[in-house]
mmCIF file with all atom_site columns, C-alpha atoms in Angstrom:
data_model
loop_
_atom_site.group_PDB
_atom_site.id
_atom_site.type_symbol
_atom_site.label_atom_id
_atom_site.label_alt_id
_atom_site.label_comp_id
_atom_site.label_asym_id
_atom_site.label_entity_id
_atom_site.label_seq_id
_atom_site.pdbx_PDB_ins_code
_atom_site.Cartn_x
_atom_site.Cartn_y
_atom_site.Cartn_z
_atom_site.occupancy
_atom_site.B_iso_or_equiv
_atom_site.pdbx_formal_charge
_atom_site.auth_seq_id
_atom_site.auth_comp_id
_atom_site.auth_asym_id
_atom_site.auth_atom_id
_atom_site.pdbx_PDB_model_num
ATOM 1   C CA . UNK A 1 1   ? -14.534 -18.436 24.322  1.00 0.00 ? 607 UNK A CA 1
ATOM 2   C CA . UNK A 1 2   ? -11.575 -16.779 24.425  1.00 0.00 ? 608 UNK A CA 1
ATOM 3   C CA . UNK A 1 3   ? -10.724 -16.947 20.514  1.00 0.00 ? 609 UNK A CA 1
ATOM 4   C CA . UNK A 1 4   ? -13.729 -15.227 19.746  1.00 0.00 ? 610 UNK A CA 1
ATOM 5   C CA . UNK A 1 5   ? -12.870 -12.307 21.943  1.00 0.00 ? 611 UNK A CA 1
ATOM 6   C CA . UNK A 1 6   ? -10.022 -10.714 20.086  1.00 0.00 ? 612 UNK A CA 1
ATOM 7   C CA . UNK A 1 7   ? -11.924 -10.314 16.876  1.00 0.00 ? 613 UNK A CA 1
ATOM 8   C CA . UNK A 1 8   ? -14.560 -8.509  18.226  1.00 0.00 ? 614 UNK A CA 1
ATOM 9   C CA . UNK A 1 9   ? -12.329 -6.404  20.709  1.00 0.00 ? 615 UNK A CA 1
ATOM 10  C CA . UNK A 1 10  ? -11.010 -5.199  16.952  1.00 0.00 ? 616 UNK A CA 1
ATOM 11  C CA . UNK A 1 11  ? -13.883 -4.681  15.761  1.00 0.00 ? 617 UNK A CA 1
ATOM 12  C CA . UNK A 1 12  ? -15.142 -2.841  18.816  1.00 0.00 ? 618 UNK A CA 1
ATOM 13  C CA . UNK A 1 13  ? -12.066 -0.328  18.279  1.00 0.00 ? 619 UNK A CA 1
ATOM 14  C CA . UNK A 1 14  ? -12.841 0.166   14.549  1.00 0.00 ? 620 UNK A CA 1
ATOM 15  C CA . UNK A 1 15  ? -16.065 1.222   15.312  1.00 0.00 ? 621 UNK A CA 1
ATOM 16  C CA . UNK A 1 16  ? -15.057 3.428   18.142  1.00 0.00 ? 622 UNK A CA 1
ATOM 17  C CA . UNK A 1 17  ? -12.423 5.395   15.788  1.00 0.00 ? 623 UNK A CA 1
ATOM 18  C CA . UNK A 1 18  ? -14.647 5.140   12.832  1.00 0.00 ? 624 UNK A CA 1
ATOM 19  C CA . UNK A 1 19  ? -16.940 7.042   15.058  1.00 0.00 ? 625 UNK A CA 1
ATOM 20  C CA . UNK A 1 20  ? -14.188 9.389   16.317  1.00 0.00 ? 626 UNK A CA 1
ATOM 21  C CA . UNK A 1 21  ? -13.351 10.455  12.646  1.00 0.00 ? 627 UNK A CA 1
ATOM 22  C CA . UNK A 1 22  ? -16.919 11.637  12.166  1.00 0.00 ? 628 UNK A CA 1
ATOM 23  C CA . UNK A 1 23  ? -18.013 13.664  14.685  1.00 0.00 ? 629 UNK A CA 1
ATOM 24  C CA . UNK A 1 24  ? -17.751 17.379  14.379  1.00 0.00 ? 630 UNK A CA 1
ATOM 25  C CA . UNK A 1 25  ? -14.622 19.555  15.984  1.00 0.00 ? 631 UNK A CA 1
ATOM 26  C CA . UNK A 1 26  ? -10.599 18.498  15.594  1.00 0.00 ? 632 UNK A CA 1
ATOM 27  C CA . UNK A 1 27  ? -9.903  19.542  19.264  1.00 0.00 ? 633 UNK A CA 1
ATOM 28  C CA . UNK A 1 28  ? -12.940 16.882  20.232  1.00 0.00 ? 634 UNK A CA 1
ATOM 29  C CA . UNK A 1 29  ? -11.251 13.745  17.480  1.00 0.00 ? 635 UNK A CA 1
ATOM 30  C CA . UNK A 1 30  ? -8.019  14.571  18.782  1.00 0.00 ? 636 UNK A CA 1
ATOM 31  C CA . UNK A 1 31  ? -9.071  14.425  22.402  1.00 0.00 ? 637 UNK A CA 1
ATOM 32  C CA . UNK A 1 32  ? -10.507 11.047  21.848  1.00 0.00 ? 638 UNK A CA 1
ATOM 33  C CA . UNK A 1 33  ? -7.396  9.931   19.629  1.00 0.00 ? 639 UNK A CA 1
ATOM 34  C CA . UNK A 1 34  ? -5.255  10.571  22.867  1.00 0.00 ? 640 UNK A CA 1
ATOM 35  C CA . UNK A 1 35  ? -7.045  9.277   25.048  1.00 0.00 ? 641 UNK A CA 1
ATOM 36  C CA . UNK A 1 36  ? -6.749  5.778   22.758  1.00 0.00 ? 642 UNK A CA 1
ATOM 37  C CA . UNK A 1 37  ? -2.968  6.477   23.131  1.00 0.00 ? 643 UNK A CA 1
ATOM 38  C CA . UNK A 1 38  ? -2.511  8.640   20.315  1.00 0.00 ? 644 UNK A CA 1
ATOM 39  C CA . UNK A 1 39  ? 0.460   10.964  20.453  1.00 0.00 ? 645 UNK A CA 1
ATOM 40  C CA . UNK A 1 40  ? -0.726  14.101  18.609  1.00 0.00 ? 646 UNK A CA 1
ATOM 41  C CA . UNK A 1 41  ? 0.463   17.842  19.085  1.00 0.00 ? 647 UNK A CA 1
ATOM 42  C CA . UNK A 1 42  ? -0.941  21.503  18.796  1.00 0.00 ? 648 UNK A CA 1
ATOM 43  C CA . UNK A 1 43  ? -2.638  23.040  16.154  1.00 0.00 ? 649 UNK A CA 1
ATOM 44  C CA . UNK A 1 44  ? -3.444  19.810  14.571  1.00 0.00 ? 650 UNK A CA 1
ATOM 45  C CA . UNK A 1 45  ? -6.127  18.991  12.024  1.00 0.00 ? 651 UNK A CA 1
ATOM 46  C CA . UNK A 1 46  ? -8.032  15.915  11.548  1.00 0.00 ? 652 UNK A CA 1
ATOM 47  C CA . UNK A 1 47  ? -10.847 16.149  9.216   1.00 0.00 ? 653 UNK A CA 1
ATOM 48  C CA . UNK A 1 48  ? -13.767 14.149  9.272   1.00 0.00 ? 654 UNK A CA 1
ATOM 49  C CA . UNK A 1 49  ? -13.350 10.709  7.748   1.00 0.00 ? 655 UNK A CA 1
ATOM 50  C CA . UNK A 1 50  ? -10.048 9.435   8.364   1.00 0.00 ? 656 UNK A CA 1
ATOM 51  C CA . UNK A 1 51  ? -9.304  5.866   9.227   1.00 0.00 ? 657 UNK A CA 1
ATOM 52  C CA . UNK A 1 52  ? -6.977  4.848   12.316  1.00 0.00 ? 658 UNK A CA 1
ATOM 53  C CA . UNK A 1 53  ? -5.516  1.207   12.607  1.00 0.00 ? 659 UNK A CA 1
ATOM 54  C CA . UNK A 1 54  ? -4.065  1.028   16.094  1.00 0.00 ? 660 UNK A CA 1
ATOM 55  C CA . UNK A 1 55  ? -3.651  4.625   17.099  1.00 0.00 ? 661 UNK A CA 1
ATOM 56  C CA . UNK A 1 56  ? -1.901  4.151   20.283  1.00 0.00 ? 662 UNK A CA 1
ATOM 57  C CA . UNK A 1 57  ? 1.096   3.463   17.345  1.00 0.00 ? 663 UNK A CA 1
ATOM 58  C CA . UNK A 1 58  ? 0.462   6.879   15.947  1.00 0.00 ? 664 UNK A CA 1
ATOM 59  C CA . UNK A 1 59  ? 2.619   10.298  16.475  1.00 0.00 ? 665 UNK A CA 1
ATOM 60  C CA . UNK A 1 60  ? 1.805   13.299  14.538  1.00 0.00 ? 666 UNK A CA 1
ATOM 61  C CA . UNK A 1 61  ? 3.732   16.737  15.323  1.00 0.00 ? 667 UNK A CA 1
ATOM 62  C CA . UNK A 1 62  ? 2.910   20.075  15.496  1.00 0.00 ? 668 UNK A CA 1
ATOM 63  C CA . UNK A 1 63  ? 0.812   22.335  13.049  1.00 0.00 ? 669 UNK A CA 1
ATOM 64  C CA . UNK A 1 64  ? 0.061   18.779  10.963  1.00 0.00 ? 670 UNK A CA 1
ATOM 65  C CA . UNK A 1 65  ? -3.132  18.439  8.841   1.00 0.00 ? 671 UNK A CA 1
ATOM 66  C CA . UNK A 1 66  ? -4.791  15.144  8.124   1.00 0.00 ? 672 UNK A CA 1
ATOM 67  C CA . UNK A 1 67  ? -7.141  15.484  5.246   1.00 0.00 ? 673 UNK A CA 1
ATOM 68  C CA . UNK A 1 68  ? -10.715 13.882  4.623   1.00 0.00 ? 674 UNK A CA 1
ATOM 69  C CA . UNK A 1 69  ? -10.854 10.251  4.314   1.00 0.00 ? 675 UNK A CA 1
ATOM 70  C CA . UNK A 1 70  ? -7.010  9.667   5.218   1.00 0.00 ? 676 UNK A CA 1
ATOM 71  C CA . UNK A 1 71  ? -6.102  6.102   6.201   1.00 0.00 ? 677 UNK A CA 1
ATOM 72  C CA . UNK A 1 72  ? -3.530  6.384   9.004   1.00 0.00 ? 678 UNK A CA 1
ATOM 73  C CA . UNK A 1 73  ? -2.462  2.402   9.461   1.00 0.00 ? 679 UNK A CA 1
ATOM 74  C CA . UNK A 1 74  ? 0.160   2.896   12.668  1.00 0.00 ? 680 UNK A CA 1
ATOM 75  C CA . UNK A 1 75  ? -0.166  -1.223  13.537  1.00 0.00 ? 681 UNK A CA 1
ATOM 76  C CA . UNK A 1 76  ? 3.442   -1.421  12.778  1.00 0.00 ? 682 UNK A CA 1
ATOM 77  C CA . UNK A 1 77  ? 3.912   2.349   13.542  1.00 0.00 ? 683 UNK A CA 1
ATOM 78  C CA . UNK A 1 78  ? 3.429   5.659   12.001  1.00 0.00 ? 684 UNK A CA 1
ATOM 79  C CA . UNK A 1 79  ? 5.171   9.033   12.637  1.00 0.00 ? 685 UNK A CA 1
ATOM 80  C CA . UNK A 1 80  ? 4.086   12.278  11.376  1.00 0.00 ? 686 UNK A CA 1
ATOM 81  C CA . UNK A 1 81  ? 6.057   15.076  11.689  1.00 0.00 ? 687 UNK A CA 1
ATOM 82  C CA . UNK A 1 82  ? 5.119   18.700  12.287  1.00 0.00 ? 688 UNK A CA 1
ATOM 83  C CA . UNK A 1 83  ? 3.975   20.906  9.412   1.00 0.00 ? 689 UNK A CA 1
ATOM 84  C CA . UNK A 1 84  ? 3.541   17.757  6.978   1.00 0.00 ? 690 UNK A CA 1
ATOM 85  C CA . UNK A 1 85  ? 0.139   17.769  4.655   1.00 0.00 ? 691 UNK A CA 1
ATOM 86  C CA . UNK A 1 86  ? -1.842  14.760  4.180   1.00 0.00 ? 692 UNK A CA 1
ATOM 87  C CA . UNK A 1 87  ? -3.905  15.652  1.885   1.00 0.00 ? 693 UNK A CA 1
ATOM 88  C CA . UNK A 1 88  ? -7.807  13.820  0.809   1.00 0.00 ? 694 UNK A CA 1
ATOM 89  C CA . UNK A 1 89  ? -7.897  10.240  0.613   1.00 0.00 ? 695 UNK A CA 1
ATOM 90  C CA . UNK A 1 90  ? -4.344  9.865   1.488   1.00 0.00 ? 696 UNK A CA 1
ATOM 91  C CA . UNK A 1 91  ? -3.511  5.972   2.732   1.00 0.00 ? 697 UNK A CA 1
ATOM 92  C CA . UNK A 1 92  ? -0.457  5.012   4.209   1.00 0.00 ? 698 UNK A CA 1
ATOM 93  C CA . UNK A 1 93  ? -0.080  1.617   4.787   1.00 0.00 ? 699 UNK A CA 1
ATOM 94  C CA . UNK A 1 94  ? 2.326   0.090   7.757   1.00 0.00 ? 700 UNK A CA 1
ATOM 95  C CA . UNK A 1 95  ? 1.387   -3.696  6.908   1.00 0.00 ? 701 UNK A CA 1
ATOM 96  C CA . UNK A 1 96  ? 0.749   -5.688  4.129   1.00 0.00 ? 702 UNK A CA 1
ATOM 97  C CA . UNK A 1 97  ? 0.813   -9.186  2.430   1.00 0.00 ? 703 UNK A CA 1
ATOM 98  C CA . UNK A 1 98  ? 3.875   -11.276 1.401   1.00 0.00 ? 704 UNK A CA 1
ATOM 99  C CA . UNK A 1 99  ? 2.103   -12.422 -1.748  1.00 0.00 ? 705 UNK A CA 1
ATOM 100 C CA . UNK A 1 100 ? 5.336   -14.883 -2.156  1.00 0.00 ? 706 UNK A CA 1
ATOM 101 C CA . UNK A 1 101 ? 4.176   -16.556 1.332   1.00 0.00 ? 707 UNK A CA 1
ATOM 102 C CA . UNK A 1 102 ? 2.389   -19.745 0.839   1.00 0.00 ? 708 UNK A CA 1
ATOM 103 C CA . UNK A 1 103 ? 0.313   -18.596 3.757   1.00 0.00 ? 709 UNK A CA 1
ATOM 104 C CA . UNK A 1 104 ? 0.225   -14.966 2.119   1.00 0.00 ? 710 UNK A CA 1
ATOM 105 C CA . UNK A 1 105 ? 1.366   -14.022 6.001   1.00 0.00 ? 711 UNK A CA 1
ATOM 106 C CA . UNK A 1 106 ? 1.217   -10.449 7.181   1.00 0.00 ? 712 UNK A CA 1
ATOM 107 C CA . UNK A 1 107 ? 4.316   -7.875  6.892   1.00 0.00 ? 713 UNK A CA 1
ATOM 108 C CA . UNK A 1 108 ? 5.506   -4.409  7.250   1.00 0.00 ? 714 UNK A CA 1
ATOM 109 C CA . UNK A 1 109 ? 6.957   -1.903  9.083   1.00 0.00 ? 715 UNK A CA 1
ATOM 110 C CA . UNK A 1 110 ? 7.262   1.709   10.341  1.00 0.00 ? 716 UNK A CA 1
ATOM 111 C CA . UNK A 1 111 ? 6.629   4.477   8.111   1.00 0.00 ? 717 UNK A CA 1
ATOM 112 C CA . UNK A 1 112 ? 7.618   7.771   9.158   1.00 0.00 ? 718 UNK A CA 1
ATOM 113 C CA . UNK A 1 113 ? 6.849   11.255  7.417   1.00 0.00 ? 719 UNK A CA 1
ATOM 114 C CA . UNK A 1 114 ? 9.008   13.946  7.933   1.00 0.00 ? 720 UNK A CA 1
ATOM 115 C CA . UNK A 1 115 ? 8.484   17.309  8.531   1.00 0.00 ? 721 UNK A CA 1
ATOM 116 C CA . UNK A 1 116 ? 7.114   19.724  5.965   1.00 0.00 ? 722 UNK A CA 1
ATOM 117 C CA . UNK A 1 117 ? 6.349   16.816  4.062   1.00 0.00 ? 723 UNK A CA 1
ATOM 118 C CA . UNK A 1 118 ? 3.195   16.863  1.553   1.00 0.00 ? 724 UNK A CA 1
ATOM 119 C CA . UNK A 1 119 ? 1.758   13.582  0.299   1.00 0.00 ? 725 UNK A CA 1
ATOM 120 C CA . UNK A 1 120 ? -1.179  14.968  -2.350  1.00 0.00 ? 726 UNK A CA 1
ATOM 121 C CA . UNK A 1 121 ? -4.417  13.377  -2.174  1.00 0.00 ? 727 UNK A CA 1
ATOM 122 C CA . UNK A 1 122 ? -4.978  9.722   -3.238  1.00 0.00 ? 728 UNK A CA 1
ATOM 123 C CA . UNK A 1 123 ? -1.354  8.815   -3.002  1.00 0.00 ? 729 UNK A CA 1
ATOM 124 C CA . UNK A 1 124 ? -0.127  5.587   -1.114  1.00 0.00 ? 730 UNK A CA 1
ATOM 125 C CA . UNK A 1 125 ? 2.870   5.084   1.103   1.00 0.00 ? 731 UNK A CA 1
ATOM 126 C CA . UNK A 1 126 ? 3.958   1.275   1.559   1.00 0.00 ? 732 UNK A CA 1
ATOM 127 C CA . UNK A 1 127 ? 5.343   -0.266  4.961   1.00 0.00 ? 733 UNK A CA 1
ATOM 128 C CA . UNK A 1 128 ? 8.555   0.632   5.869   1.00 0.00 ? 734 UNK A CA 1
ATOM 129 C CA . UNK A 1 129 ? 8.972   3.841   3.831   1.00 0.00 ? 735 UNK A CA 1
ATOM 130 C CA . UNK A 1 130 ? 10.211  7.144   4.945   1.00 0.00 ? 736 UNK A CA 1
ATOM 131 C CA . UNK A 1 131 ? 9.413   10.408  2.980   1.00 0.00 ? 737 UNK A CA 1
ATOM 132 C CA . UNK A 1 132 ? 12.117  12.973  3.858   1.00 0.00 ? 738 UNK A CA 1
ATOM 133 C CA . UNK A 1 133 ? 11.989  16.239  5.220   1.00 0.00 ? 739 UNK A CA 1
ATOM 134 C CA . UNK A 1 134 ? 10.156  18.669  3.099   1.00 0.00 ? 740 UNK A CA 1
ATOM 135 C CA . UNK A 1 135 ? 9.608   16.151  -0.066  1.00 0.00 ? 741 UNK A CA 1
ATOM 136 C CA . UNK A 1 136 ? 6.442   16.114  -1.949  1.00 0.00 ? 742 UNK A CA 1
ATOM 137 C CA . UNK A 1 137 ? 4.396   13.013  -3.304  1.00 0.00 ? 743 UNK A CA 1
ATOM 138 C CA . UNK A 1 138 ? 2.042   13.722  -6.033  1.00 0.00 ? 744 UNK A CA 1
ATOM 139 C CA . UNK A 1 139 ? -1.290  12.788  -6.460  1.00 0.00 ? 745 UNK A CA 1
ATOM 140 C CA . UNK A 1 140 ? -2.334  9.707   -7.051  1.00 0.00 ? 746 UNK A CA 1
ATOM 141 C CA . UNK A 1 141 ? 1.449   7.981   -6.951  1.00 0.00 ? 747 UNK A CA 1
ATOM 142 C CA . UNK A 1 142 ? 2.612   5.145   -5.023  1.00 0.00 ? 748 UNK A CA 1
ATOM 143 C CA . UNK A 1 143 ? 5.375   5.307   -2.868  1.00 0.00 ? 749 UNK A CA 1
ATOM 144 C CA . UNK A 1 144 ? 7.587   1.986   -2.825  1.00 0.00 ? 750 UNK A CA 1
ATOM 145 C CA . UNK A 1 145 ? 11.057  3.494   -1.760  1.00 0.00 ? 751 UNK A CA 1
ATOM 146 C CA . UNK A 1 146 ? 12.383  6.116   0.986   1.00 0.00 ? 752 UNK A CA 1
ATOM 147 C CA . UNK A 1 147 ? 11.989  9.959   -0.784  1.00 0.00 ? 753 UNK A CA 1
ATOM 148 C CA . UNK A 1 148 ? 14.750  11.932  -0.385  1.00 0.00 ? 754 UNK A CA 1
ATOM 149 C CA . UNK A 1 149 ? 14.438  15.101  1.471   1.00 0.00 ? 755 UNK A CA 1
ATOM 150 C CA . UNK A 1 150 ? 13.321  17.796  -0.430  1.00 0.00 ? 756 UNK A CA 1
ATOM 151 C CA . UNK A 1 151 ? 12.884  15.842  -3.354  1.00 0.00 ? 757 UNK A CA 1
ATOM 152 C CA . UNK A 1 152 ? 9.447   15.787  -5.807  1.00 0.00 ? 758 UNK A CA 1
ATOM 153 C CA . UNK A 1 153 ? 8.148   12.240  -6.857  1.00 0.00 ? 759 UNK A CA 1
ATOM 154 C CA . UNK A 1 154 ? 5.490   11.502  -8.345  1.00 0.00 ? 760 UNK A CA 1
ATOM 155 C CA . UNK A 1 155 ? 4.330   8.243   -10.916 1.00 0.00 ? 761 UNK A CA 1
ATOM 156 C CA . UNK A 1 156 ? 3.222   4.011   -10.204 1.00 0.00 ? 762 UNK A CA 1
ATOM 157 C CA . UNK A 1 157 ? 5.758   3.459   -9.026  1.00 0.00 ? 763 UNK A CA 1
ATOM 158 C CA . UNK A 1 158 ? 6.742   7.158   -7.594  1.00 0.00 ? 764 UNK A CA 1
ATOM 159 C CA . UNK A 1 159 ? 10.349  8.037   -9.214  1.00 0.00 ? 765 UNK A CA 1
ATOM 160 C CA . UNK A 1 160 ? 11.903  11.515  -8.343  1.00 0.00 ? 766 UNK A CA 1
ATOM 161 C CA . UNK A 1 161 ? 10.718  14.214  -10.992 1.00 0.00 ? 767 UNK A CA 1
ATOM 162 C CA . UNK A 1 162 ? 11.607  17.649  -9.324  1.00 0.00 ? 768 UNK A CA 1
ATOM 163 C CA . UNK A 1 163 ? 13.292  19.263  -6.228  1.00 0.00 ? 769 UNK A CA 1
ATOM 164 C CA . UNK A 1 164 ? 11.447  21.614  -3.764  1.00 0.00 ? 770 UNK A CA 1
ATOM 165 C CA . UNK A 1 165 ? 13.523  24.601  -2.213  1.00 0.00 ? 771 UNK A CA 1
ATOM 166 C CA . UNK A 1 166 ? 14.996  23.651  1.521   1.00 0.00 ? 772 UNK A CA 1
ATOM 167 C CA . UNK A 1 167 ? 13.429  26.857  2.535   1.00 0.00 ? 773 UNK A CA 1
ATOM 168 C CA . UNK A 1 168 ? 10.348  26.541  3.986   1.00 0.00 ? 774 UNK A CA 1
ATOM 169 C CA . UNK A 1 169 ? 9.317   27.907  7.188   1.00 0.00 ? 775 UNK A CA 1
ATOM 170 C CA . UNK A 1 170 ? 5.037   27.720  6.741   1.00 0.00 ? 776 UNK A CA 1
ATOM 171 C CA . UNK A 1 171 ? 3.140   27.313  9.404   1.00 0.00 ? 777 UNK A CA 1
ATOM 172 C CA . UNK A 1 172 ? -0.244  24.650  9.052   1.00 0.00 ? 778 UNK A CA 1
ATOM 173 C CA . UNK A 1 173 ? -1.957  24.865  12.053  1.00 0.00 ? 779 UNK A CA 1
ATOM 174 C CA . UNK A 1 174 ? -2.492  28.585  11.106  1.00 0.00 ? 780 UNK A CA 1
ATOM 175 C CA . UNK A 1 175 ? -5.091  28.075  8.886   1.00 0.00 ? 781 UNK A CA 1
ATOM 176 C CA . UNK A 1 176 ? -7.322  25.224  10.347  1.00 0.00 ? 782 UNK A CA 1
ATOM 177 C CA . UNK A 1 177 ? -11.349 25.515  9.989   1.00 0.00 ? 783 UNK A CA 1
ATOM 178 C CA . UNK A 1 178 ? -12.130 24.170  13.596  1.00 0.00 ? 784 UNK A CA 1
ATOM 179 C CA . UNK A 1 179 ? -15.857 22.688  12.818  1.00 0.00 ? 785 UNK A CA 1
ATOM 180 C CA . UNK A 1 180 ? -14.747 20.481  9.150   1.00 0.00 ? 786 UNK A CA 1
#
């Protein structure tokens, strides 16, 4: 009997956060997030739809915003930092296949986001990658290497193509809409 149980203990938790991410009010989702062991700080936004793989893994900082149908996968751990933009459809990925395994096993690691970072919707962050303070990740690209701070990449797979100024001192959780 015991085998058995773990699968549907995970499945029981992906319905519970895919129920989470839909109901109505980011102080309510991010209630429930902590209480599931989520660290998450003020004036964050989670809008309706994102995805959560093991969220007592995840940290997001102050004045963050998590856009609409986000995938947040924190099984190997995920840090956010504070005033960082995930924007629509976002997916960062902390595990993944080795597709030179003969058993195509299971690997990955942390990915961490620093702050003021902006990751534009439908781009995808590997495992193990860290996108530096302040750097932006253009739509639609996927991120296979660390991105320097401040730095602009963009492309399949994401190569440096501009520089953002170092002096940014916005403030995120300003403009959240509490009901979306």
């Amino acid at each position: 009997m015991k085998k058995y149980f773990v699968p549907y203990a995970i499945s029981l938790l992906y319905i519970i956060c895919g129920t989470i991410a839909l109901l109505p009010f980011h102080n309510f989702r991010i209630a429930l997030m902590k209480l599931m062991g989520a660290r998450i700080g003020k004036k964050v936004g989670l809008y309706r739809g994102f995805e959560v793989r093991d969220p007592w893994k995840l940290s997001i900082g102050d004045n963050t915003l998590i856009g609409h149908g986000a995938l947040l996968d924190a099984r190997k751990g995920l840090v956010i930092g504070s005033n960082v933009n995930l924007s629509n459809e976002v997916m960062v990925w902390s595990l993944h296949h080795d597709y030179n395994d003969e058993f195509f096993k299971i690997i990955g690691d942390k990915v961490i986001i620093e702050d003021y970072a902006w990751i534009c919707s439908r781009a995808i962050i590997l495992p193990g990658i860290t996108i530096g303070k302040g750097a932006v990740v253009a739509a639609g690209s996927v991120v296979t290497k660390n991105v320097p701070p401040y730095s602009v990449v963009g492309g399949v797979p994401a190569k440096i193509i501009s520089n953002r100024s170092n002096k940014l001192s916005y403030n995120l959780g300003e403009g959240i809409c509490p009901i979306i």
